[in-house]
PDB file of C-alpha atoms in Angstrom:
ATOM      1  CA  MET A1154      -4.479 -31.583  66.655  1.00 52.00           C
ATOM      2  CA  GLY A1155      -1.664 -33.807  68.117  1.00 50.00           C
ATOM      3  CA  GLY A1156       1.835 -33.357  68.432  1.00 51.00           C
ATOM      4  CA  GLY A1157       2.124 -29.911  68.968  1.00 59.00           C
ATOM      5  CA  GLU A1158       2.409 -28.928  65.673  1.00 68.00           C
ATOM      6  CA  SER A1159       2.334 -25.251  65.009  1.00 85.00           C
ATOM      7  CA  VAL A1160      -0.692 -23.791  62.954  1.00 87.00           C
ATOM      8  CA  PHE A1161      -0.443 -21.902  60.352  1.00 88.00           C
ATOM      9  CA  SER A1162      -4.095 -20.469  59.405  1.00 91.00           C
ATOM     10  CA  THR A1163      -7.658 -20.850  60.440  1.00 93.00           C
ATOM     11  CA  ALA A1164     -11.293 -20.295  58.895  1.00 94.00           C
ATOM     12  CA  TRP A1165     -14.590 -20.014  60.300  1.00 94.00           C
ATOM     13  CA  SER A1166     -17.505 -21.403  57.766  1.00 91.00           C
ATOM     14  CA  ALA A1167     -20.281 -18.855  57.027  1.00 88.00           C
ATOM     15  CA  SER A1168     -22.664 -20.406  59.688  1.00 88.00           C
ATOM     16  CA  SER A1169     -19.861 -20.239  61.975  1.00 90.00           C
ATOM     17  CA  ASP A1170     -20.473 -23.888  63.108  1.00 92.00           C
ATOM     18  CA  LEU A1171     -17.275 -24.857  61.706  1.00 93.00           C
ATOM     19  CA  LEU A1172     -13.482 -24.082  62.444  1.00 95.00           C
ATOM     20  CA  ALA A1173     -10.467 -25.161  60.361  1.00 95.00           C
ATOM     21  CA  ALA A1174      -6.841 -25.340  61.677  1.00 94.00           C
ATOM     22  CA  ALA A1175      -4.178 -25.449  58.785  1.00 93.00           C
ATOM     23  CA  SER A1176      -1.349 -27.146  60.581  1.00 90.00           C
ATOM     24  CA  GLN A1177       2.689 -27.966  60.146  1.00 87.00           C
ATOM     25  CA  ASP A1178       2.218 -31.445  60.345  1.00 87.00           C
ATOM     26  CA  GLY A1179       0.123 -31.923  56.839  1.00 87.00           C
ATOM     27  CA  HIS A1180      -3.599 -31.423  57.714  1.00 90.00           C
ATOM     28  CA  VAL A1181      -6.221 -29.421  57.502  1.00 94.00           C
ATOM     29  CA  PHE A1182      -8.487 -30.395  60.934  1.00 95.00           C
ATOM     30  CA  VAL A1183     -11.715 -29.350  60.931  1.00 96.00           C
ATOM     31  CA  TRP A1184     -14.180 -29.228  64.193  1.00 94.00           C
ATOM     32  CA  ASP A1185     -18.071 -28.540  64.628  1.00 94.00           C
ATOM     33  CA  VAL A1186     -17.516 -26.212  67.556  1.00 92.00           C
ATOM     34  CA  ARG A1187     -21.094 -27.296  68.773  1.00 92.00           C
ATOM     35  CA  ARG A1188     -18.883 -30.595  69.921  1.00 90.00           C
ATOM     36  CA  THR A1189     -15.603 -30.749  70.142  1.00 85.00           C
ATOM     37  CA  SER A1190     -14.361 -33.656  71.393  1.00 88.00           C
ATOM     38  CA  SER A1191     -12.913 -34.664  68.630  1.00 91.00           C
ATOM     39  CA  PRO A1192     -12.612 -33.368  64.698  1.00 93.00           C
ATOM     40  CA  LEU A1193     -15.123 -33.629  62.523  1.00 94.00           C
ATOM     41  CA  ALA A1194     -12.182 -34.055  59.647  1.00 94.00           C
ATOM     42  CA  ARG A1195      -8.517 -35.102  59.397  1.00 93.00           C
ATOM     43  CA  LEU A1196      -7.665 -33.886  55.443  1.00 93.00           C
ATOM     44  CA  PRO A1197      -4.435 -34.606  54.746  1.00 90.00           C
ATOM     45  CA  ALA A1198      -1.800 -33.047  52.288  1.00 88.00           C
ATOM     46  CA  SER A1199      -0.773 -34.763  49.081  1.00 80.00           C
ATOM     47  CA  SER A1200       2.324 -36.988  49.738  1.00 60.00           C
ATOM     48  CA  VAL A1201       5.630 -35.878  48.490  1.00 47.00           C
ATOM     49  CA  GLY A1202       6.362 -39.508  47.251  1.00 45.00           C
ATOM     50  CA  PRO A1203       5.422 -42.789  47.093  1.00 45.00           C
ATOM     51  CA  ARG A1204       7.238 -43.349  50.625  1.00 44.00           C
ATOM     52  CA  ALA A1205       7.447 -39.846  52.140  1.00 50.00           C
ATOM     53  CA  ALA A1206       7.863 -39.850  55.663  1.00 55.00           C
ATOM     54  CA  GLN A1207       6.269 -36.733  56.331  1.00 59.00           C
ATOM     55  CA  LEU A1208       3.426 -34.867  54.519  1.00 68.00           C
ATOM     56  CA  PRO A1209       3.664 -30.937  53.415  1.00 80.00           C
ATOM     57  CA  ALA A1210       2.955 -28.472  55.395  1.00 85.00           C
ATOM     58  CA  CYS A1211      -0.704 -26.671  55.074  1.00 87.00           C
ATOM     59  CA  ARG A1212      -0.387 -23.102  55.066  1.00 87.00           C
ATOM     60  CA  SER A1213      -4.005 -21.286  54.573  1.00 92.00           C
ATOM     61  CA  VAL A1214      -7.589 -22.317  54.508  1.00 95.00           C
ATOM     62  CA  LYS A1215     -10.707 -20.816  53.915  1.00 94.00           C
ATOM     63  CA  PHE A1216     -14.409 -21.758  53.298  1.00 93.00           C
ATOM     64  CA  THR A1217     -16.621 -20.095  50.955  1.00 88.00           C
ATOM     65  CA  THR A1218     -18.354 -16.826  52.771  1.00 79.00           C
ATOM     66  CA  ALA A1219     -21.323 -16.420  50.353  1.00 68.00           C
ATOM     67  CA  GLY A1220     -23.364 -17.959  47.682  1.00 62.00           C
ATOM     68  CA  PRO A1221     -24.372 -21.230  46.770  1.00 63.00           C
ATOM     69  CA  LEU A1222     -21.657 -23.006  47.156  1.00 72.00           C
ATOM     70  CA  ASP A1223     -19.992 -24.747  50.465  1.00 86.00           C
ATOM     71  CA  LEU A1224     -16.586 -25.248  49.771  1.00 90.00           C
ATOM     72  CA  LEU A1225     -13.094 -25.483  52.102  1.00 92.00           C
ATOM     73  CA  VAL A1226      -9.836 -24.559  50.220  1.00 93.00           C
ATOM     74  CA  PHE A1227      -6.343 -25.124  51.461  1.00 94.00           C
ATOM     75  CA  SER A1228      -3.424 -24.777  50.609  1.00 92.00           C
ATOM     76  CA  GLU A1229       0.153 -26.662  51.250  1.00 88.00           C
ATOM     77  CA  HIS A1230       3.675 -25.159  51.355  1.00 79.00           C
ATOM     78  CA  THR A1231       4.145 -26.767  48.114  1.00 76.00           C
ATOM     79  CA  SER A1232       2.182 -25.293  44.718  1.00 80.00           C
ATOM     80  CA  ASN A1233      -0.913 -27.732  45.627  1.00 88.00           C
ATOM     81  CA  VAL A1234      -4.384 -26.311  46.754  1.00 91.00           C
ATOM     82  CA  HIS A1235      -7.233 -28.563  48.111  1.00 92.00           C
ATOM     83  CA  VAL A1236     -10.493 -27.997  46.909  1.00 91.00           C
ATOM     84  CA  VAL A1237     -12.934 -29.584  49.452  1.00 91.00           C
ATOM     85  CA  ASP A1238     -17.011 -30.227  49.101  1.00 88.00           C
ATOM     86  CA  ALA A1239     -17.817 -29.153  53.145  1.00 89.00           C
ATOM     87  CA  ARG A1240     -20.795 -30.654  53.048  1.00 87.00           C
ATOM     88  CA  THR A1241     -19.427 -34.329  53.666  1.00 89.00           C
ATOM     89  CA  PHE A1242     -15.429 -33.479  53.405  1.00 90.00           C
ATOM     90  CA  THR A1243     -15.371 -36.893  51.493  1.00 89.00           C
ATOM     91  CA  GLN A1244     -14.715 -35.405  48.008  1.00 86.00           C
ATOM     92  CA  GLN A1245     -11.534 -33.385  47.088  1.00 86.00           C
ATOM     93  CA  GLN A1246     -10.265 -31.642  44.132  1.00 87.00           C
ATOM     94  CA  VAL A1247      -6.413 -30.743  43.883  1.00 88.00           C
ATOM     95  CA  ILE A1248      -4.842 -28.300  41.713  1.00 88.00           C
ATOM     96  CA  ASP A1249      -1.490 -27.984  40.778  1.00 85.00           C
ATOM     97  CA  VAL A1250      -1.400 -24.213  40.493  1.00 85.00           C
ATOM     98  CA  ALA A1251       2.289 -23.771  39.788  1.00 75.00           C
ATOM     99  CA  ARG A1252       2.110 -25.931  37.289  1.00 75.00           C
ATOM    100  CA  ASP A1253      -1.156 -24.610  35.572  1.00 73.00           C
ATOM    101  CA  CYS A1254       1.192 -21.151  35.551  1.00 72.00           C
ATOM    102  CA  ASN A1255       3.912 -22.896  34.263  1.00 69.00           C
ATOM    103  CA  LYS A1256       5.714 -21.596  37.354  1.00 64.00           C
ATOM    104  CA  ALA A1257       7.424 -24.875  38.831  1.00 64.00           C
ATOM    105  CA  GLY A1258       8.403 -24.795  42.216  1.00 62.00           C
ATOM    106  CA  SER A1259       6.653 -21.938  43.002  1.00 68.00           C
ATOM    107  CA  GLY A1260       4.894 -21.739  46.517  1.00 77.00           C
ATOM    108  CA  VAL A1261       1.135 -20.634  47.222  1.00 83.00           C
ATOM    109  CA  ALA A1262       1.556 -17.433  49.325  1.00 85.00           C
ATOM    110  CA  GLY A1263      -2.471 -17.348  50.055  1.00 89.00           C
ATOM    111  CA  LEU A1264      -6.138 -17.776  49.299  1.00 92.00           C
ATOM    112  CA  ALA A1265      -9.201 -15.760  48.912  1.00 92.00           C
ATOM    113  CA  PHE A1266     -12.596 -16.315  47.233  1.00 89.00           C
ATOM    114  CA  ALA A1267     -14.079 -13.541  44.684  1.00 87.00           C
ATOM    115  CA  ASP A1268     -17.392 -12.899  43.182  1.00 84.00           C
ATOM    116  CA  LYS A1269     -19.323 -14.212  46.075  1.00 79.00           C
ATOM    117  CA  GLY A1270     -17.476 -17.865  46.104  1.00 80.00           C
ATOM    118  CA  ARG A1271     -17.851 -18.209  42.283  1.00 81.00           C
ATOM    119  CA  THR A1272     -13.749 -17.551  41.635  1.00 87.00           C
ATOM    120  CA  LEU A1273     -10.690 -18.442  43.783  1.00 90.00           C
ATOM    121  CA  VAL A1274      -7.884 -16.924  43.625  1.00 91.00           C
ATOM    122  CA  VAL A1275      -4.644 -18.256  44.320  1.00 90.00           C
ATOM    123  CA  ALA A1276      -1.508 -15.957  45.335  1.00 88.00           C
ATOM    124  CA  LEU A1277       2.001 -17.489  43.814  1.00 84.00           C
ATOM    125  CA  GLU A1278       5.140 -16.042  44.969  1.00 79.00           C
ATOM    126  CA  GLU A1279       4.898 -14.167  41.544  1.00 79.00           C
ATOM    127  CA  ARG A1280       1.556 -13.627  40.272  1.00 82.00           C
ATOM    128  CA  LEU A1281      -1.775 -14.611  40.629  1.00 87.00           C
ATOM    129  CA  ALA A1282      -4.019 -17.798  39.411  1.00 88.00           C
ATOM    130  CA  GLN A1283      -8.213 -17.499  39.139  1.00 90.00           C
ATOM    131  CA  TYR A1284     -10.042 -20.296  38.777  1.00 89.00           C
ATOM    132  CA  GLU A1285     -14.043 -20.191  38.077  1.00 85.00           C
ATOM    133  CA  ILE A1286     -16.103 -22.665  40.156  1.00 81.00           C
ATOM    134  CA  ASP A1287     -18.647 -24.377  37.740  1.00 73.00           C
ATOM    135  CA  SER A1288     -21.369 -23.977  40.400  1.00 64.00           C
ATOM    136  CA  LEU A1289     -23.823 -26.295  38.026  1.00 64.00           C
ATOM    137  CA  THR A1290     -21.718 -28.972  38.592  1.00 61.00           C
ATOM    138  CA  ARG A1291     -20.977 -27.416  41.791  1.00 53.00           C
ATOM    139  CA  ARG A1292     -16.786 -28.391  42.529  1.00 51.00           C
ATOM    140  CA  THR A1293     -14.956 -29.126  39.127  1.00 53.00           C
ATOM    141  CA  PHE A1294     -12.782 -26.949  37.684  1.00 53.00           C
ATOM    142  CA  THR A1295     -11.358 -27.101  34.361  1.00 53.00           C
ATOM    143  CA  VAL A1296      -7.938 -28.543  35.860  1.00 53.00           C
ATOM    144  CA  GLY A1297      -6.603 -31.018  38.770  1.00 48.00           C
ATOM    145  CA  ALA A1298      -7.990 -33.991  39.561  1.00 42.00           C
ATOM    146  CA  TRP A1299     -11.038 -35.257  42.322  1.00 39.00           C
ATOM    147  CA  ARG A1300      -9.630 -38.364  45.332  1.00 37.00           C
TER     148      ARG A1300
END
């Protein structure tokens, strides 16, 4: 990471080979701890607008810890949650959790996987949202969009 930005959250993969860090600068950096000269992946948060000067800060980051899925999730300080394919870090789905829960403007307070990685639980300021992960297609939710 560069620029001396603060890190809000870190997470280890289940294999302990990958370390992810959610940064104030609007990125999640993923390192393979066996090769630390440069990040394996640099995942940006969603842009604030078409001419956004700054990305929203990334607040929480988690890897799945068990089960057949290999995902990384991270939240922005807004209501967006990114679900990333942790095999390649090239595909992700962005879920606007507050919109799904009719709680516009509500920030994400935390993330967790439940049921051996089959359920994503997102804590908003006022409630919990649960998303079942479609394990047949591996990375599909009923809401959000892949990008």
